[in-house]
Amino acid sequence: MKSFNYTRAVSAALIGVATLGTAGAARADIKDYEFQLVDPTLQMGADKVITVRLVNKKTGKPVPDAVIFATRLDMAPDGMQEMATKVTAVPGGEPGLYKFKATLSMAGRWQLSLGAKVQGETGAVENKLVVTAQK
């Protein structure tokens, strides 16, 4: 009888350790990801390419294969939210780098708002980055 209870206790303990072990290997939090501008300054004009990097802030590694579902480019930093322009994704490039083509029709600060889904994570990465267009 004592042997049976001991065996059950050891089995329960092993199951508990296995469960805690998998919980400890949990994925990163969505707040651990961010977009970063590769070049924060561009020349104004048509068909300018804005390149951003999506990184895991804890590891510093680039994050490939994210699904970008929201993009907006406007002059909100200069108080002109209504001054928006079309943003088009540019395919290809290095893993973790995402490129967008847009027309920067005025010199000044443009805000690139991005929303993305990271594979295997719950929630979305949302960042607002400021690009400066120069004459």
mmCIF file of N, CA, C and O in Angstrom, residues 27-35 53-57 59 61-70 96 98 114-127:
data_model
loop_
_atom_site.group_PDB
_atom_site.id
_atom_site.type_symbol
_atom_site.label_atom_id
_atom_site.label_comp_id
_atom_site.label_asym_id
_atom_site.label_seq_id
_atom_site.Cartn_x
_atom_site.Cartn_y
_atom_site.Cartn_z
ATOM 1 N N ARG A 27 6.896 31.536 -25.217
ATOM 2 C CA ARG A 27 7.394 32.436 -26.259
ATOM 3 C C ARG A 27 7.551 33.847 -25.715
ATOM 4 O O ARG A 27 7.101 34.181 -24.645
ATOM 5 N N ALA A 28 8.162 34.662 -26.544
ATOM 6 C CA ALA A 28 8.348 36.062 -26.188
ATOM 7 C C ALA A 28 7.000 36.777 -26.170
ATOM 8 O O ALA A 28 6.053 36.350 -26.802
ATOM 9 N N ASP A 29 6.947 37.854 -25.439
ATOM 10 C CA ASP A 29 5.756 38.693 -25.400
ATOM 11 C C ASP A 29 5.767 39.563 -26.649
ATOM 12 O O ASP A 29 6.826 39.941 -27.144
ATOM 13 N N ILE A 30 4.596 39.910 -27.156
ATOM 14 C CA ILE A 30 4.510 40.735 -28.370
ATOM 15 C C ILE A 30 5.191 42.091 -28.153
ATOM 16 O O ILE A 30 5.682 42.699 -29.101
ATOM 17 N N LYS A 31 5.289 42.541 -26.901
ATOM 18 C CA LYS A 31 5.966 43.810 -26.595
ATOM 19 C C LYS A 31 7.482 43.711 -26.756
ATOM 20 O O LYS A 31 8.183 44.707 -26.688
ATOM 21 N N ASP A 32 7.989 42.478 -26.954
ATOM 22 C CA ASP A 32 9.425 42.283 -27.148
ATOM 23 C C ASP A 32 9.854 42.521 -28.595
ATOM 24 O O ASP A 32 11.016 42.344 -28.930
ATOM 25 N N TYR A 33 8.923 42.907 -29.454
ATOM 26 C CA TYR A 33 9.224 43.144 -30.869
ATOM 27 C C TYR A 33 9.029 44.613 -31.199
ATOM 28 O O TYR A 33 8.154 45.266 -30.656
ATOM 29 N N GLU A 34 9.855 45.112 -32.125
ATOM 30 C CA GLU A 34 9.685 46.487 -32.577
ATOM 31 C C GLU A 34 10.230 46.660 -33.986
ATOM 32 O O GLU A 34 11.143 45.949 -34.409
ATOM 33 N N PHE A 35 9.656 47.629 -34.680
ATOM 34 C CA PHE A 35 10.182 48.040 -35.972
ATOM 35 C C PHE A 35 11.213 49.129 -35.741
ATOM 36 O O PHE A 35 11.054 49.973 -34.860
ATOM 37 N N ARG A 53 13.322 47.427 -40.131
ATOM 38 C CA ARG A 53 13.760 46.130 -39.628
ATOM 39 C C ARG A 53 12.837 45.766 -38.470
ATOM 40 O O ARG A 53 12.584 46.599 -37.597
ATOM 41 N N LEU A 54 12.329 44.542 -38.456
ATOM 42 C CA LEU A 54 11.560 44.048 -37.317
ATOM 43 C C LEU A 54 12.493 43.184 -36.488
ATOM 44 O O LEU A 54 13.098 42.235 -37.008
ATOM 45 N N VAL A 55 12.666 43.558 -35.208
ATOM 46 C CA VAL A 55 13.606 42.842 -34.347
ATOM 47 C C VAL A 55 12.941 42.396 -33.046
ATOM 48 O O VAL A 55 11.971 42.991 -32.593
ATOM 49 N N ASN A 56 13.518 41.342 -32.489
ATOM 50 C CA ASN A 56 13.169 40.914 -31.144
ATOM 51 C C ASN A 56 14.090 41.715 -30.223
ATOM 52 O O ASN A 56 15.318 41.578 -30.303
ATOM 53 N N LYS A 57 13.539 42.577 -29.383
ATOM 54 C CA LYS A 57 14.338 43.467 -28.543
ATOM 55 C C LYS A 57 15.189 42.706 -27.536
ATOM 56 O O LYS A 57 16.263 43.180 -27.161
ATOM 57 N N THR A 59 16.618 39.630 -27.953
ATOM 58 C CA THR A 59 17.738 38.936 -28.588
ATOM 59 C C THR A 59 18.488 39.803 -29.586
ATOM 60 O O THR A 59 19.624 39.510 -29.930
ATOM 61 N N LYS A 61 17.782 39.940 -32.624
ATOM 62 C CA LYS A 61 17.740 39.244 -33.913
ATOM 63 C C LYS A 61 16.582 39.740 -34.773
ATOM 64 O O LYS A 61 15.513 40.065 -34.261
ATOM 65 N N PRO A 62 16.791 39.760 -36.101
ATOM 66 C CA PRO A 62 15.700 40.145 -37.008
ATOM 67 C C PRO A 62 14.607 39.083 -37.019
ATOM 68 O O PRO A 62 14.875 37.908 -36.781
ATOM 69 N N VAL A 63 13.379 39.521 -37.290
ATOM 70 C CA VAL A 63 12.224 38.625 -37.302
ATOM 71 C C VAL A 63 11.703 38.526 -38.739
ATOM 72 O O VAL A 63 11.110 39.469 -39.249
ATOM 73 N N PRO A 64 11.940 37.386 -39.397
ATOM 74 C CA PRO A 64 11.454 37.223 -40.766
ATOM 75 C C PRO A 64 10.000 36.765 -40.792
ATOM 76 O O PRO A 64 9.450 36.322 -39.777
ATOM 77 N N ASP A 65 9.386 36.862 -41.951
ATOM 78 C CA ASP A 65 8.058 36.287 -42.224
ATOM 79 C C ASP A 65 6.922 36.868 -41.401
ATOM 80 O O ASP A 65 5.924 36.186 -41.166
ATOM 81 N N ALA A 66 7.044 38.099 -40.940
ATOM 82 C CA ALA A 66 5.911 38.741 -40.275
ATOM 83 C C ALA A 66 4.901 39.140 -41.351
ATOM 84 O O ALA A 66 5.258 39.376 -42.497
ATOM 85 N N VAL A 67 3.646 39.193 -40.964
ATOM 86 C CA VAL A 67 2.593 39.588 -41.895
ATOM 87 C C VAL A 67 2.222 41.036 -41.577
ATOM 88 O O VAL A 67 1.664 41.322 -40.520
ATOM 89 N N ILE A 68 2.562 41.938 -42.494
ATOM 90 C CA ILE A 68 2.252 43.352 -42.324
ATOM 91 C C ILE A 68 0.797 43.551 -42.756
ATOM 92 O O ILE A 68 0.447 43.257 -43.897
ATOM 93 N N PHE A 69 -0.043 44.003 -41.842
ATOM 94 C CA PHE A 69 -1.464 44.147 -42.190
ATOM 95 C C PHE A 69 -1.927 45.602 -42.164
ATOM 96 O O PHE A 69 -3.027 45.904 -42.595
ATOM 97 N N ALA A 70 -1.099 46.510 -41.689
ATOM 98 C CA ALA A 70 -1.506 47.915 -41.639
ATOM 99 C C ALA A 70 -0.312 48.805 -41.937
ATOM 100 O O ALA A 70 0.759 48.626 -41.365
ATOM 101 N N GLY A 96 13.786 39.699 -42.236
ATOM 102 C CA GLY A 96 13.660 40.672 -41.159
ATOM 103 C C GLY A 96 13.605 42.109 -41.628
ATOM 104 O O GLY A 96 13.320 43.003 -40.844
ATOM 105 N N TYR A 98 11.811 44.905 -44.146
ATOM 106 C CA TYR A 98 10.555 45.141 -44.851
ATOM 107 C C TYR A 98 10.666 46.495 -45.531
ATOM 108 O O TYR A 98 11.075 47.475 -44.912
ATOM 109 N N LEU A 114 2.857 51.221 -38.617
ATOM 110 C CA LEU A 114 2.868 49.835 -39.066
ATOM 111 C C LEU A 114 2.182 48.926 -38.056
ATOM 112 O O LEU A 114 2.307 49.126 -36.849
ATOM 113 N N GLY A 115 1.500 47.919 -38.572
ATOM 114 C CA GLY A 115 0.928 46.864 -37.756
ATOM 115 C C GLY A 115 1.318 45.539 -38.375
ATOM 116 O O GLY A 115 1.264 45.372 -39.597
ATOM 117 N N ALA A 116 1.764 44.596 -37.549
ATOM 118 C CA ALA A 116 2.222 43.314 -38.084
ATOM 119 C C ALA A 116 1.891 42.186 -37.126
ATOM 120 O O ALA A 116 1.817 42.375 -35.907
ATOM 121 N N LYS A 117 1.731 41.027 -37.694
ATOM 122 C CA LYS A 117 1.516 39.792 -36.936
ATOM 123 C C LYS A 117 2.798 38.978 -37.021
ATOM 124 O O LYS A 117 3.300 38.714 -38.112
ATOM 125 N N VAL A 118 3.347 38.608 -35.872
ATOM 126 C CA VAL A 118 4.549 37.782 -35.812
ATOM 127 C C VAL A 118 4.118 36.333 -35.696
ATOM 128 O O VAL A 118 3.258 36.002 -34.867
ATOM 129 N N GLN A 119 4.711 35.481 -36.515
ATOM 130 C CA GLN A 119 4.370 34.057 -36.525
ATOM 131 C C GLN A 119 4.488 33.458 -35.119
ATOM 132 O O GLN A 119 5.495 33.629 -34.451
ATOM 133 N N GLY A 120 3.434 32.808 -34.663
ATOM 134 C CA GLY A 120 3.453 32.111 -33.379
ATOM 135 C C GLY A 120 3.184 32.982 -32.166
ATOM 136 O O GLY A 120 3.210 32.485 -31.048
ATOM 137 N N GLU A 121 2.948 34.259 -32.357
ATOM 138 C CA GLU A 121 2.695 35.158 -31.229
ATOM 139 C C GLU A 121 1.237 35.618 -31.222
ATOM 140 O O GLU A 121 0.611 35.721 -32.270
ATOM 141 N N THR A 122 0.740 35.921 -30.046
ATOM 142 C CA THR A 122 -0.603 36.456 -29.890
ATOM 143 C C THR A 122 -0.514 37.974 -29.873
ATOM 144 O O THR A 122 0.374 38.531 -29.246
ATOM 145 N N GLY A 123 -1.413 38.615 -30.581
ATOM 146 C CA GLY A 123 -1.409 40.073 -30.621
ATOM 147 C C GLY A 123 -0.669 40.580 -31.842
ATOM 148 O O GLY A 123 -0.276 39.811 -32.722
ATOM 149 N N ALA A 124 -0.482 41.880 -31.887
ATOM 150 C CA ALA A 124 0.149 42.511 -33.040
ATOM 151 C C ALA A 124 1.215 43.500 -32.594
ATOM 152 O O ALA A 124 1.092 44.128 -31.552
ATOM 153 N N VAL A 125 2.252 43.622 -33.402
ATOM 154 C CA VAL A 125 3.284 44.628 -33.196
ATOM 155 C C VAL A 125 2.782 45.895 -33.869
ATOM 156 O O VAL A 125 2.394 45.870 -35.036
ATOM 157 N N GLU A 126 2.753 46.989 -33.145
ATOM 158 C CA GLU A 126 2.335 48.269 -33.706
ATOM 159 C C GLU A 126 3.365 49.319 -33.339
ATOM 160 O O GLU A 126 3.707 49.470 -32.167
ATOM 161 N N ASN A 127 3.890 49.983 -34.369
ATOM 162 C CA ASN A 127 4.884 51.040 -34.142
ATOM 163 C C ASN A 127 4.596 52.230 -35.044
ATOM 164 O O ASN A 127 4.030 52.077 -36.117
#
